[in-house]
XYZ file of C-alpha atoms in Angstrom:
738
model
C -46.778 23.002 -6.727
C -47.439 25.771 -9.102
C -50.981 26.258 -10.553
C -51.629 26.180 -14.142
C -52.047 29.978 -14.321
C -48.801 30.632 -12.334
C -46.885 28.441 -14.526
C -48.152 29.945 -17.648
C -47.585 33.586 -16.418
C -43.893 32.535 -15.740
C -43.523 31.690 -19.398
C -42.107 34.171 -21.883
C -44.908 35.764 -24.147
C -43.522 34.215 -27.220
C -43.765 30.625 -25.624
C -47.486 31.264 -24.843
C -48.061 32.243 -28.536
C -46.331 29.267 -29.689
C -48.215 26.936 -27.349
C -51.594 28.604 -28.297
C -50.771 28.047 -31.974
C -49.925 24.484 -31.356
C -53.281 23.676 -29.953
C -55.140 26.008 -32.372
C -56.321 28.526 -29.833
C -55.447 31.894 -31.315
C -56.452 31.372 -34.911
C -53.620 33.198 -36.128
C -54.333 36.445 -34.194
C -50.873 37.626 -33.005
C -52.273 40.788 -31.192
C -53.592 39.221 -28.095
C -52.272 40.282 -24.675
C -50.509 37.933 -22.456
C -53.356 37.914 -19.829
C -55.663 36.508 -22.586
C -53.340 33.720 -23.467
C -52.985 32.772 -19.709
C -56.726 32.870 -19.172
C -57.690 30.978 -22.180
C -54.789 28.439 -22.290
C -55.606 27.568 -18.613
C -59.108 26.526 -19.488
C -58.125 24.781 -22.699
C -55.321 22.847 -21.307
C -57.244 21.431 -18.328
C -60.018 20.298 -20.744
C -57.562 18.587 -23.040
C -55.695 16.913 -20.023
C -58.992 15.245 -18.979
C -59.694 13.842 -22.341
C -58.901 10.192 -21.946
C -58.864 9.590 -25.606
C -56.457 12.321 -26.191
C -54.110 11.154 -23.514
C -54.175 7.623 -24.884
C -53.435 8.748 -28.317
C -50.030 10.409 -27.160
C -47.023 8.352 -28.045
C -45.958 5.807 -25.500
C -42.571 7.712 -24.490
C -44.813 10.937 -23.690
C -47.319 8.716 -21.685
C -44.372 7.225 -19.871
C -42.957 10.749 -18.757
C -46.438 11.626 -17.460
C -46.640 8.560 -15.284
C -43.193 9.063 -14.004
C -44.023 12.680 -12.967
C -47.353 11.574 -11.400
C -45.257 8.932 -9.491
C -42.930 11.777 -8.204
C -45.955 13.824 -7.038
C -45.957 15.976 -10.157
C -42.373 17.423 -10.087
C -38.871 15.951 -10.942
C -35.395 17.013 -12.369
C -34.784 15.859 -15.899
C -32.000 13.481 -14.966
C -34.333 11.664 -12.625
C -36.660 10.985 -15.505
C -33.809 10.022 -17.937
C -32.698 6.787 -16.205
C -36.120 5.002 -16.228
C -36.685 6.143 -19.698
C -33.262 4.641 -20.793
C -34.075 1.471 -18.952
C -37.314 1.155 -20.887
C -35.628 1.832 -24.247
C -37.365 5.289 -24.926
C -34.093 7.212 -24.916
C -30.603 6.251 -25.964
C -28.101 4.930 -23.272
C -25.957 8.021 -23.535
C -26.251 11.658 -23.275
C -26.025 13.875 -26.422
C -25.693 17.582 -26.510
C -27.767 19.718 -28.720
C -24.696 20.267 -31.098
C -23.542 16.754 -31.188
C -23.916 14.554 -34.132
C -26.791 12.174 -33.506
C -25.866 8.606 -33.130
C -29.117 7.147 -32.318
C -32.600 7.102 -33.789
C -34.139 7.393 -30.303
C -35.006 10.922 -29.092
C -33.260 12.644 -26.231
C -35.305 13.165 -23.110
C -35.541 16.939 -23.770
C -37.001 16.223 -27.102
C -39.834 14.294 -25.570
C -40.238 16.877 -22.878
C -40.536 19.834 -25.500
C -43.417 18.034 -27.125
C -45.240 17.819 -23.833
C -44.468 21.487 -23.084
C -46.206 22.401 -26.413
C -49.237 20.314 -25.650
C -49.509 22.070 -22.256
C -49.331 18.848 -20.322
C -45.953 19.607 -18.664
C -44.221 22.993 -17.809
C -40.680 23.868 -17.739
C -39.606 25.255 -14.269
C -36.045 26.328 -15.624
C -35.276 30.082 -16.276
C -34.209 30.875 -19.696
C -30.566 31.990 -20.215
C -30.461 35.709 -19.780
C -34.160 36.053 -19.169
C -36.324 36.346 -16.093
C -39.028 34.231 -17.926
C -39.090 30.599 -18.658
C -38.459 29.427 -22.207
C -38.646 25.746 -23.590
C -34.985 25.404 -23.170
C -32.758 24.821 -21.075
C -34.486 22.161 -19.335
C -33.358 21.026 -15.792
C -36.679 20.765 -13.608
C -40.255 20.061 -14.999
C -43.588 19.608 -13.479
C -47.369 18.880 -14.105
C -49.516 21.789 -12.867
C -51.805 20.994 -10.005
C -55.004 21.223 -12.095
C -53.562 19.042 -14.840
C -52.694 16.383 -12.346
C -56.207 16.382 -10.891
C -57.805 15.643 -14.255
C -55.381 13.255 -15.998
C -56.764 9.715 -16.428
C -54.145 8.081 -14.215
C -55.346 4.564 -14.845
C -54.439 4.886 -18.417
C -50.804 5.913 -17.662
C -48.517 3.037 -17.037
C -44.949 3.526 -15.727
C -42.163 2.359 -18.069
C -40.872 -1.165 -17.614
C -37.195 -1.803 -17.723
C -35.902 -4.008 -20.574
C -33.242 -6.315 -18.940
C -31.485 -7.008 -22.176
C -30.211 -3.414 -22.137
C -28.606 -4.120 -18.853
C -27.362 -7.642 -19.207
C -23.998 -8.083 -21.106
C -22.433 -11.526 -20.430
C -18.579 -11.000 -20.747
C -16.062 -12.975 -22.890
C -13.863 -13.499 -19.716
C -14.267 -12.453 -16.045
C -12.009 -11.880 -13.197
C -13.122 -12.736 -9.552
C -10.632 -12.473 -6.662
C -10.861 -14.864 -3.862
C -11.171 -12.833 -0.467
C -9.424 -15.726 1.438
C -6.289 -15.461 -0.871
C -6.591 -11.647 -0.494
C -6.375 -11.824 3.354
C -3.719 -14.452 3.371
C -1.469 -12.150 1.275
C -2.111 -9.282 3.469
C -0.969 -11.619 6.491
C 2.106 -12.667 4.427
C 3.110 -9.091 3.665
C 2.555 -8.028 7.196
C 4.758 -10.776 8.630
C 7.350 -10.023 6.043
C 7.449 -6.414 7.273
C 7.530 -7.571 10.810
C 10.730 -9.560 10.145
C 12.363 -6.927 7.987
C 10.785 -3.351 7.993
C 10.822 -1.414 4.770
C 12.836 1.763 3.890
C 10.768 4.898 3.801
C 11.457 7.456 1.180
C 11.117 11.216 1.520
C 7.857 10.805 -0.412
C 6.484 8.788 2.545
C 6.238 5.655 0.432
C 8.204 2.396 0.792
C 11.222 2.052 -1.563
C 10.682 0.098 -4.791
C 13.442 -2.411 -3.673
C 11.371 -3.205 -0.595
C 8.183 -3.457 -2.575
C 9.816 -5.893 -5.070
C 11.175 -7.937 -2.085
C 7.760 -8.070 -0.472
C 6.033 -8.946 -3.871
C 8.542 -11.969 -4.296
C 7.856 -13.062 -0.730
C 4.176 -13.872 -1.928
C 5.279 -15.447 -5.148
C 4.799 -12.485 -7.534
C 7.050 -10.565 -9.742
C 6.781 -6.765 -9.189
C 5.587 -5.833 -12.644
C 2.422 -4.762 -14.441
C -0.801 -5.844 -12.778
C 1.117 -7.386 -9.950
C 2.689 -4.023 -9.030
C -0.923 -2.573 -8.860
C -1.964 -5.709 -6.700
C 0.801 -5.101 -4.295
C -0.071 -1.458 -3.886
C -3.754 -2.353 -3.255
C -2.665 -4.866 -0.423
C -0.416 -2.108 0.979
C -3.338 0.301 0.942
C -5.615 -2.050 2.857
C -2.752 -2.610 5.469
C -2.697 1.112 5.816
C -6.436 1.647 6.460
C -6.543 -1.233 8.720
C -3.974 0.607 10.825
C -1.460 -2.244 10.575
C 1.504 -0.278 9.558
C 3.841 1.933 11.608
C 5.572 4.745 10.013
C 8.935 6.549 11.175
C 11.110 8.930 9.479
C 13.369 6.176 8.020
C 11.266 2.998 7.899
C 7.986 1.314 7.767
C 7.134 -1.561 9.873
C 3.927 -3.153 11.576
C 1.798 -2.341 14.517
C 1.964 -5.544 16.479
C -0.733 -5.000 18.862
C -3.750 -6.880 20.452
C -6.129 -5.475 17.931
C -4.216 -6.609 14.839
C -3.586 -10.017 16.575
C -7.275 -10.271 17.101
C -7.949 -9.618 13.491
C -5.707 -12.386 12.207
C -7.315 -14.789 14.762
C -10.824 -13.778 13.457
C -13.136 -15.773 11.380
C -13.210 -15.195 7.466
C -16.423 -13.596 7.782
C -15.386 -11.089 10.631
C -12.142 -10.209 8.781
C -13.962 -9.581 5.519
C -16.456 -7.477 7.301
C -13.722 -5.326 9.001
C -11.913 -4.719 5.606
C -15.190 -3.768 3.931
C -16.188 -1.252 6.683
C -12.789 0.284 6.863
C -12.716 0.764 3.103
C -16.226 2.365 3.033
C -15.520 5.007 5.776
C -11.766 5.683 4.934
C -11.038 9.019 3.414
C -7.858 8.273 1.804
C -6.274 7.872 -0.793
C -5.475 11.543 -0.044
C -3.210 12.411 -2.721
C -5.472 10.780 -5.428
C -8.527 12.487 -4.213
C -6.849 15.981 -3.823
C -5.736 15.777 -7.395
C -9.248 14.647 -8.458
C -10.965 17.630 -6.598
C -8.291 20.155 -8.045
C -8.783 18.854 -11.641
C -12.628 19.258 -11.357
C -12.352 22.685 -10.095
C -9.969 23.710 -12.708
C -12.179 22.380 -15.684
C -15.684 23.320 -14.139
C -15.223 26.044 -11.528
C -17.128 23.707 -9.034
C -15.517 22.183 -5.894
C -16.205 18.652 -4.496
C -18.146 18.796 -1.377
C -18.472 15.145 -1.081
C -15.631 12.762 0.338
C -14.431 9.546 -0.915
C -16.801 7.733 1.737
C -19.625 9.711 0.379
C -18.949 8.368 -3.062
C -18.420 4.857 -1.703
C -22.003 4.989 -0.105
C -23.622 6.348 -3.299
C -21.807 3.580 -5.241
C -23.012 0.769 -2.818
C -26.653 2.168 -2.753
C -26.679 1.627 -6.464
C -25.216 -1.856 -6.315
C -27.892 -2.785 -3.804
C -30.628 -1.996 -6.266
C -29.030 -4.148 -9.154
C -30.300 -7.665 -9.927
C -28.388 -10.214 -7.843
C -25.586 -11.884 -9.761
C -26.596 -10.288 -13.090
C -24.006 -8.885 -15.489
C -24.500 -5.272 -15.949
C -22.853 -3.139 -18.831
C -20.317 -0.831 -17.408
C -21.485 2.000 -19.728
C -25.011 1.437 -18.287
C -23.893 1.240 -14.644
C -22.094 4.601 -15.142
C -25.302 6.058 -16.611
C -27.267 4.969 -13.422
C -24.514 6.502 -11.204
C -24.495 9.816 -12.978
C -28.133 9.932 -14.000
C -27.140 10.132 -17.676
C -25.152 13.286 -17.343
C -21.308 13.331 -17.451
C -20.105 14.361 -14.000
C -23.535 13.568 -12.367
C -21.860 11.242 -9.880
C -19.021 13.520 -8.904
C -21.133 16.714 -8.748
C -24.827 17.199 -7.816
C -26.807 16.185 -11.073
C -28.314 19.619 -11.474
C -24.790 21.278 -11.371
C -23.381 18.671 -13.748
C -26.376 19.295 -16.228
C -25.815 22.983 -16.153
C -22.135 22.540 -16.862
C -22.948 20.544 -20.122
C -25.487 23.233 -21.130
C -23.418 26.340 -20.676
C -22.066 27.721 -23.832
C -18.643 28.740 -22.627
C -17.846 25.117 -21.582
C -16.289 23.490 -24.704
C -17.044 19.721 -25.568
C -13.424 18.760 -24.547
C -14.326 20.156 -20.887
C -17.347 17.936 -20.803
C -15.240 14.972 -21.858
C -12.536 15.812 -19.298
C -15.185 15.671 -16.596
C -16.428 12.305 -17.943
C -12.760 10.901 -17.882
C -12.295 12.041 -14.188
C -15.753 10.525 -13.067
C -14.872 7.211 -14.985
C -11.415 7.149 -13.319
C -13.073 7.222 -9.876
C -15.704 4.624 -10.721
C -13.010 2.212 -12.056
C -10.833 2.820 -9.005
C -13.907 1.907 -6.616
C -14.816 -1.142 -8.851
C -11.058 -2.349 -8.660
C -11.300 -2.174 -4.874
C -14.453 -4.095 -4.725
C -12.973 -6.603 -7.131
C -9.903 -7.217 -5.029
C -12.135 -7.739 -2.012
C -13.991 -10.380 -3.943
C -17.358 -8.491 -3.792
C -17.560 -7.594 -7.560
C -16.583 -9.635 -10.659
C -15.244 -7.742 -13.595
C -15.957 -8.748 -17.206
C -13.686 -7.971 -20.063
C -14.126 -8.308 -23.808
C -10.465 -8.408 -24.323
C -7.275 -8.214 -22.063
C -7.827 -4.564 -20.950
C -11.218 -3.522 -22.016
C -13.710 -3.638 -19.009
C -17.280 -4.235 -20.317
C -19.476 -5.257 -17.414
C -19.694 -6.086 -13.663
C -21.504 -8.478 -11.457
C -22.042 -8.564 -7.652
C -20.648 -11.755 -6.083
C -22.409 -14.098 -3.273
C -19.983 -12.613 -0.775
C -21.262 -9.203 -1.575
C -24.674 -10.151 -0.307
C -23.154 -12.107 2.609
C -21.745 -8.800 3.911
C -24.352 -6.416 2.923
C -27.487 -8.349 3.535
C -26.025 -10.390 6.318
C -26.631 -13.726 4.607
C -25.072 -17.059 5.224
C -22.220 -18.023 3.058
C -21.291 -21.630 1.721
C -17.569 -20.313 1.798
C -17.691 -19.744 5.588
C -16.544 -23.446 6.146
C -12.732 -23.547 5.546
C -11.394 -26.943 4.248
C -7.682 -26.184 4.121
C -5.158 -28.825 5.222
C -1.724 -28.647 6.878
C 0.863 -31.369 6.396
C 4.156 -31.626 8.353
C 6.485 -33.773 6.453
C 9.668 -35.709 7.808
C 12.007 -33.331 5.872
C 10.515 -30.317 8.083
C 8.508 -28.889 5.278
C 5.077 -27.655 6.082
C 2.373 -27.539 3.345
C -0.658 -25.141 3.939
C -3.013 -26.261 1.262
C -6.268 -24.558 0.385
C -8.007 -21.920 2.551
C -6.220 -22.159 5.763
C -7.331 -19.881 8.411
C -4.953 -16.888 8.888
C -4.920 -17.727 12.722
C -3.020 -20.991 11.791
C -0.832 -19.384 9.048
C 0.088 -16.619 11.674
C 1.258 -19.177 13.984
C 3.253 -21.073 11.381
C 4.970 -17.879 10.333
C 6.356 -17.457 13.818
C 8.484 -20.509 13.840
C 9.181 -21.469 10.172
C 10.629 -19.918 7.043
C 8.308 -19.334 4.106
C 9.611 -21.048 0.904
C 7.029 -20.528 -1.648
C 3.647 -19.049 -2.300
C 1.150 -20.141 -4.908
C -2.665 -19.611 -5.047
C -3.482 -23.015 -3.459
C -0.430 -23.890 -1.465
C 1.804 -21.928 0.798
C 5.189 -23.855 1.704
C 7.312 -23.453 4.998
C 10.229 -25.206 6.413
C 11.245 -25.402 9.996
C 14.939 -24.563 10.410
C 17.207 -23.978 13.439
C 17.311 -20.278 12.462
C 13.451 -19.924 12.367
C 13.037 -21.711 15.618
C 15.438 -19.545 17.573
C 13.461 -16.254 17.243
C 10.240 -18.142 18.189
C 11.890 -19.393 21.310
C 13.242 -15.900 22.034
C 9.653 -14.435 21.904
C 8.429 -16.897 24.453
C 7.293 -19.954 22.378
C 8.381 -23.480 23.463
C 9.196 -26.591 21.571
C 6.368 -28.338 23.560
C 3.881 -25.703 22.459
C 5.143 -25.734 18.840
C 4.667 -29.618 18.574
C 1.272 -29.438 20.264
C 0.135 -26.820 17.814
C 1.283 -29.038 14.712
C -0.385 -32.173 16.254
C -3.569 -30.107 16.458
C -3.705 -28.457 12.978
C -2.394 -31.676 11.076
C -4.371 -34.282 13.215
C -1.320 -36.476 13.124
C 1.690 -37.053 15.385
C 4.966 -35.061 14.766
C 7.370 -37.150 12.897
C 9.757 -38.749 15.388
C 12.916 -37.161 13.555
C 11.507 -33.743 13.578
C 10.426 -34.087 17.255
C 13.956 -35.204 18.349
C 15.621 -32.432 16.400
C 13.456 -29.814 17.716
C 14.229 -30.991 21.358
C 17.917 -30.835 20.456
C 17.545 -27.198 19.139
C 15.790 -26.265 22.274
C 18.407 -27.715 24.531
C 21.081 -25.761 22.364
C 19.093 -22.684 22.669
C 18.779 -22.827 26.397
C 22.657 -23.263 26.782
C 22.802 -19.407 26.037
C 20.676 -17.396 28.624
C 20.747 -13.574 28.864
C 20.288 -12.600 32.330
C 19.242 -8.949 33.085
C 19.616 -6.963 36.301
C 22.114 -9.017 37.882
C 25.360 -8.574 40.217
C 28.656 -10.397 39.389
C 30.519 -11.761 42.245
C 34.328 -12.597 41.685
C 36.413 -14.423 44.386
C 40.225 -15.243 44.054
C 39.693 -18.292 45.973
C 37.696 -21.182 44.514
C 37.233 -22.925 47.974
C 35.648 -19.623 49.362
C 33.174 -19.384 46.616
C 32.064 -23.127 47.186
C 31.631 -22.143 50.915
C 29.283 -19.253 50.004
C 27.367 -21.423 47.588
C 26.612 -23.685 50.458
C 25.782 -20.909 52.866
C 22.192 -21.218 54.376
C 21.411 -17.612 54.230
C 22.694 -16.471 50.780
C 23.687 -19.780 49.002
C 20.303 -19.973 47.482
C 20.758 -16.496 45.667
C 24.176 -17.240 44.255
C 24.505 -19.045 40.736
C 27.874 -20.332 39.891
C 29.447 -19.319 36.529
C 32.863 -20.718 36.929
C 35.085 -21.859 39.988
C 35.575 -18.128 41.078
C 32.634 -16.361 39.598
C 28.918 -16.141 40.329
C 25.831 -14.055 39.518
C 23.184 -12.831 41.841
C 19.799 -11.314 41.068
C 20.057 -7.640 41.800
C 16.933 -7.667 44.090
C 19.034 -9.820 46.514
C 22.277 -7.780 46.322
C 21.671 -5.920 49.712
C 21.123 -9.219 51.538
C 24.463 -10.786 50.066
C 26.559 -7.544 50.866
C 25.393 -7.738 54.439
C 26.315 -11.424 54.672
C 29.649 -10.860 53.233
C 30.409 -8.145 55.777
C 29.386 -10.613 58.550
C 31.599 -13.251 57.101
C 34.664 -10.661 57.020
C 34.696 -10.554 53.157
C 35.150 -6.944 52.108
C 34.647 -6.827 48.346
C 35.899 -4.151 46.089
C 33.151 -2.637 43.926
C 33.623 -2.075 40.176
C 33.076 1.401 38.910
C 32.282 0.314 35.352
C 34.579 -0.381 32.196
C 36.065 3.134 31.872
C 37.244 3.057 35.555
C 38.408 -0.438 35.645
C 40.417 -0.514 32.496
C 42.392 2.686 32.847
C 46.000 2.015 34.195
C 44.954 -1.491 35.205
C 47.996 -3.547 33.679
C 51.606 -3.279 33.085
C 53.401 -4.221 29.808
C 56.719 -5.948 29.877
C 58.248 -7.994 26.952
C 55.088 -8.848 25.281
C 53.100 -9.666 28.598
C 50.313 -7.768 30.162
C 50.166 -8.082 33.987
C 47.589 -7.299 36.640
C 49.081 -6.005 39.919
C 46.028 -7.440 41.820
C 45.227 -11.119 42.241
C 41.703 -10.913 40.706
C 41.372 -8.675 37.772
C 37.977 -7.154 36.941
C 35.778 -8.980 34.417
C 36.038 -5.853 32.298
C 39.746 -6.204 32.099
C 39.657 -9.942 31.481
C 37.176 -9.455 28.787
C 38.921 -6.744 26.941
C 42.503 -8.294 27.071
C 41.179 -11.784 26.075
C 40.074 -10.197 22.658
C 43.759 -9.975 21.480
C 46.175 -11.794 24.035
C 46.407 -15.341 25.255
C 45.994 -15.960 28.951
C 49.074 -17.328 30.712
C 47.369 -17.448 34.052
C 44.714 -15.531 36.114
C 46.699 -12.359 36.216
C 48.787 -12.432 33.074
C 48.293 -12.498 29.125
C 50.756 -12.756 26.398
C 50.725 -10.977 22.927
C 51.419 -13.546 20.263
C 51.291 -13.616 16.430
C 48.185 -16.092 16.870
C 46.347 -14.004 19.200
C 46.815 -10.814 17.149
C 45.883 -12.588 13.853
C 42.816 -14.025 15.419
C 41.570 -10.676 16.670
C 42.196 -9.026 13.290
C 40.181 -11.796 11.443
C 37.188 -11.049 13.922
C 37.307 -7.521 12.666
C 39.309 -5.939 15.590
C 41.612 -3.110 14.170
C 45.308 -2.988 15.042
C 45.272 0.596 15.855
C 42.236 -0.043 18.141
C 44.280 -2.770 19.841
C 47.278 -0.409 20.484
C 44.926 2.238 21.764
C 43.468 -0.282 24.269
C 46.790 -1.283 25.295
C 47.674 2.241 25.975
C 44.399 2.736 28.046
C 45.213 -0.523 30.131
C 48.789 0.414 30.775
C 48.786 4.230 30.696
C 51.917 4.306 28.487
C 52.613 4.037 24.730
C 53.706 0.734 23.325
C 57.544 0.580 22.454
C 58.100 1.235 18.705
C 59.426 -2.339 18.044
C 56.236 -3.844 19.690
C 54.021 -1.538 17.883
C 55.669 -2.528 14.725
C 55.307 -6.212 15.596
C 51.536 -5.956 16.271
C 51.163 -4.129 12.818
C 52.983 -7.090 11.181
C 50.974 -9.693 12.867
C 47.770 -8.076 12.172
C 48.583 -7.506 8.456
C 48.021 -3.782 9.166
C 49.535 -2.425 5.879
C 47.686 -4.991 3.746
C 49.102 -6.285 0.346
C 50.658 -4.489 -2.682
C 50.914 -5.586 -6.271
C 53.595 -5.142 -8.826
C 52.919 -4.823 -12.535
C 54.757 -3.457 -15.617
C 52.789 -1.044 -17.768
C 53.413 1.424 -20.632
C 52.640 4.991 -19.767
C 51.555 7.643 -22.070
C 51.908 11.413 -21.209
C 50.116 14.045 -22.957
C 50.971 17.804 -22.900
C 47.620 18.367 -21.000
C 44.860 16.318 -19.318
C 42.390 18.267 -21.592
C 43.821 16.617 -24.729
C 43.463 13.293 -23.246
C 39.777 13.949 -22.414
C 39.192 15.156 -25.837
C 40.714 12.211 -27.641
C 38.919 9.772 -25.465
C 35.562 11.519 -26.293
C 36.145 11.556 -29.958
C 38.002 8.234 -30.539
C 36.133 5.064 -29.130
C 39.516 2.999 -29.711
C 41.401 5.240 -27.567
C 38.589 5.426 -24.948
C 38.820 1.695 -24.664
C 42.741 1.425 -24.855
C 43.762 4.145 -22.510
C 43.064 4.362 -18.771
C 43.708 7.813 -17.326
C 45.658 7.724 -13.883
C 43.507 9.161 -11.146
C 44.274 12.331 -9.228
C 46.753 13.668 -11.947
C 46.600 16.752 -13.985
C 49.466 16.112 -16.403
C 47.565 13.861 -18.812
C 49.029 10.444 -17.796
C 47.371 7.304 -18.934
C 48.087 3.527 -19.020
C 48.056 1.739 -22.411
C 45.871 -1.292 -21.845
C 45.836 -2.437 -25.535
C 48.351 -5.375 -26.108
C 49.368 -3.978 -29.567
C 51.476 -0.908 -28.878
C 52.047 -0.367 -32.600
C 48.310 -0.158 -33.340
C 47.967 2.365 -30.504
C 50.946 4.474 -31.886
C 49.137 4.387 -35.348
C 45.826 5.763 -34.094
C 47.668 8.403 -32.005
C 49.741 9.565 -35.094
C 46.399 9.756 -37.031
C 45.392 12.547 -34.710
C 48.601 14.336 -35.490
C 50.522 13.440 -32.207
C 54.179 13.102 -32.233
C 55.444 10.229 -30.024
C 58.687 10.498 -28.068
C 60.059 7.488 -26.019
C 61.933 9.459 -23.330
C 62.141 9.329 -19.681
C 60.331 12.538 -18.194
C 60.610 11.926 -14.507
């Protein structure tokens, strides 16, 4: 801390003369040297500072600043003094520049400090512009010299007390989001993306069509505030690492960590979301643009990151009165220390920017706009998480904020009345499931696995169990027994009998189709021989019958079966795959495809059965019905002809190729119509007439792929068409030109 002599010596000579004149020290003598002023002012100022009556006679605002400086050990930045002075109503709740038009009767903090400078109780520690000595302005940092501190009557100086009416602003209407609905909607979007991934655009974002689909899946139209809400939900899924991005699509990370999140308690889920938001360094594009704009307008670069600003923000919220509405303007003043940009930049830098002559008023306003944009963005996030309520004077004018009980549950680890979830789940006989109230996401995630979502409102999510919804659940390892046990547990009631019977029927139907992997197929031309193998004591237990001549064997037992077949004198032929089996495997004669071997490969049987009717085990017939059925299933006639050529090794006879094309309706349909044609001398004339005459644009349809100006007249009144054409000077001739 500087001594009184050092502080005075650092002042410009003119300031010392002004100070001496203000306390009647020089008696009008302007010839004194600087050393004289320093020596005499030091003694006089210390004596005045120890005069209790003099100090008590000071205005209340000046006494308050002295008390604040003493509280700060005698030294402080101006912005640190400004907030408590505004709280107490000594200075206006906004910052005015020297050149601004005054809008308040209250003095600025710098006005009060200047009076204390001239009384010698406080010294300015800020160098003057273009000077090596200190002046009365600019004022960034101030102090009470050590000797002055020692003699001031501290008991007479009281810290300024905040006037709560300055801070309290009850809103006309308020918006508070329910964190349970917020987390529920996160789950619903996540499961929607799990079922059907979104298309990823070149920008990296999801397509608007997919965002609209996702929005509709949770009962919202993708417009206005709903669009912002969906994008906020997407942002939180992203920072929770629940999304997976590829070059072309966006889907979900379906892993143990995310499953644990959905199965967690509401308190744990909220804590996870909150902590991830605080530490997350995105939104990268938004923050990059913010930093670039600030650098452009001020020359300063942002050294802080988004998590840094979040921490500063939360530190201020922790100091506010609990569940008390605070004016947004006042809250921003607390954030930026009463200086535009004091939240984005270190307050001393922001203060210097506002004071520099080469920065225009518009630049300061731009810095203020950027700062407000960041503040409102953070407030919106906290509002969506249910941590802060927002108060509005109208539909769009944000006026005040208030922390919610949930905020103190998370930040101060308090118990919450909302921790007990009292939602109810009802299963109705028509297979409809109603999830009413705050149902835990653990239960909703389970319901999402085996039912179709029908509708979503704030209080109720409606599902319906269908055959199509049950099938994927069974494919993923769920069982009907487990599903019914779950429904009994969450509803507290038996499953309706008709629902139980139907679910069991669907389960039976599902199990009729089973996909076996890593198996060996065994074909035998003699049904009795297969029966004997199925009854064989050594390999019978490994064989599973498909039909009277076919069985399947798990691949791990293939070697044992081959050895046993050799012992039993069965020498099987091994298939070499579809390409080898199909090539030159059949003969064609008079519409019949015949196999020269008694037991065709399954590849041959499966291929030919797509377009020919079986006559016996080795013969198939081409018929109008079989070809027509193949065409209806999407099998192209040319593909069938190519497959027959592969199977037989020869080209089909021309008459049979024609028959197949006829039976398969290969050439499609044709349509006859009588029209009136109009031919112009050039296609350019036709184009120009259609551009300039709306009637001809509607009445004439140019023929595609022609260059000779041909068009069809679509207007029923030919005479009216002729009249319009004649008005354009066109001579019409009804002749045959082809």
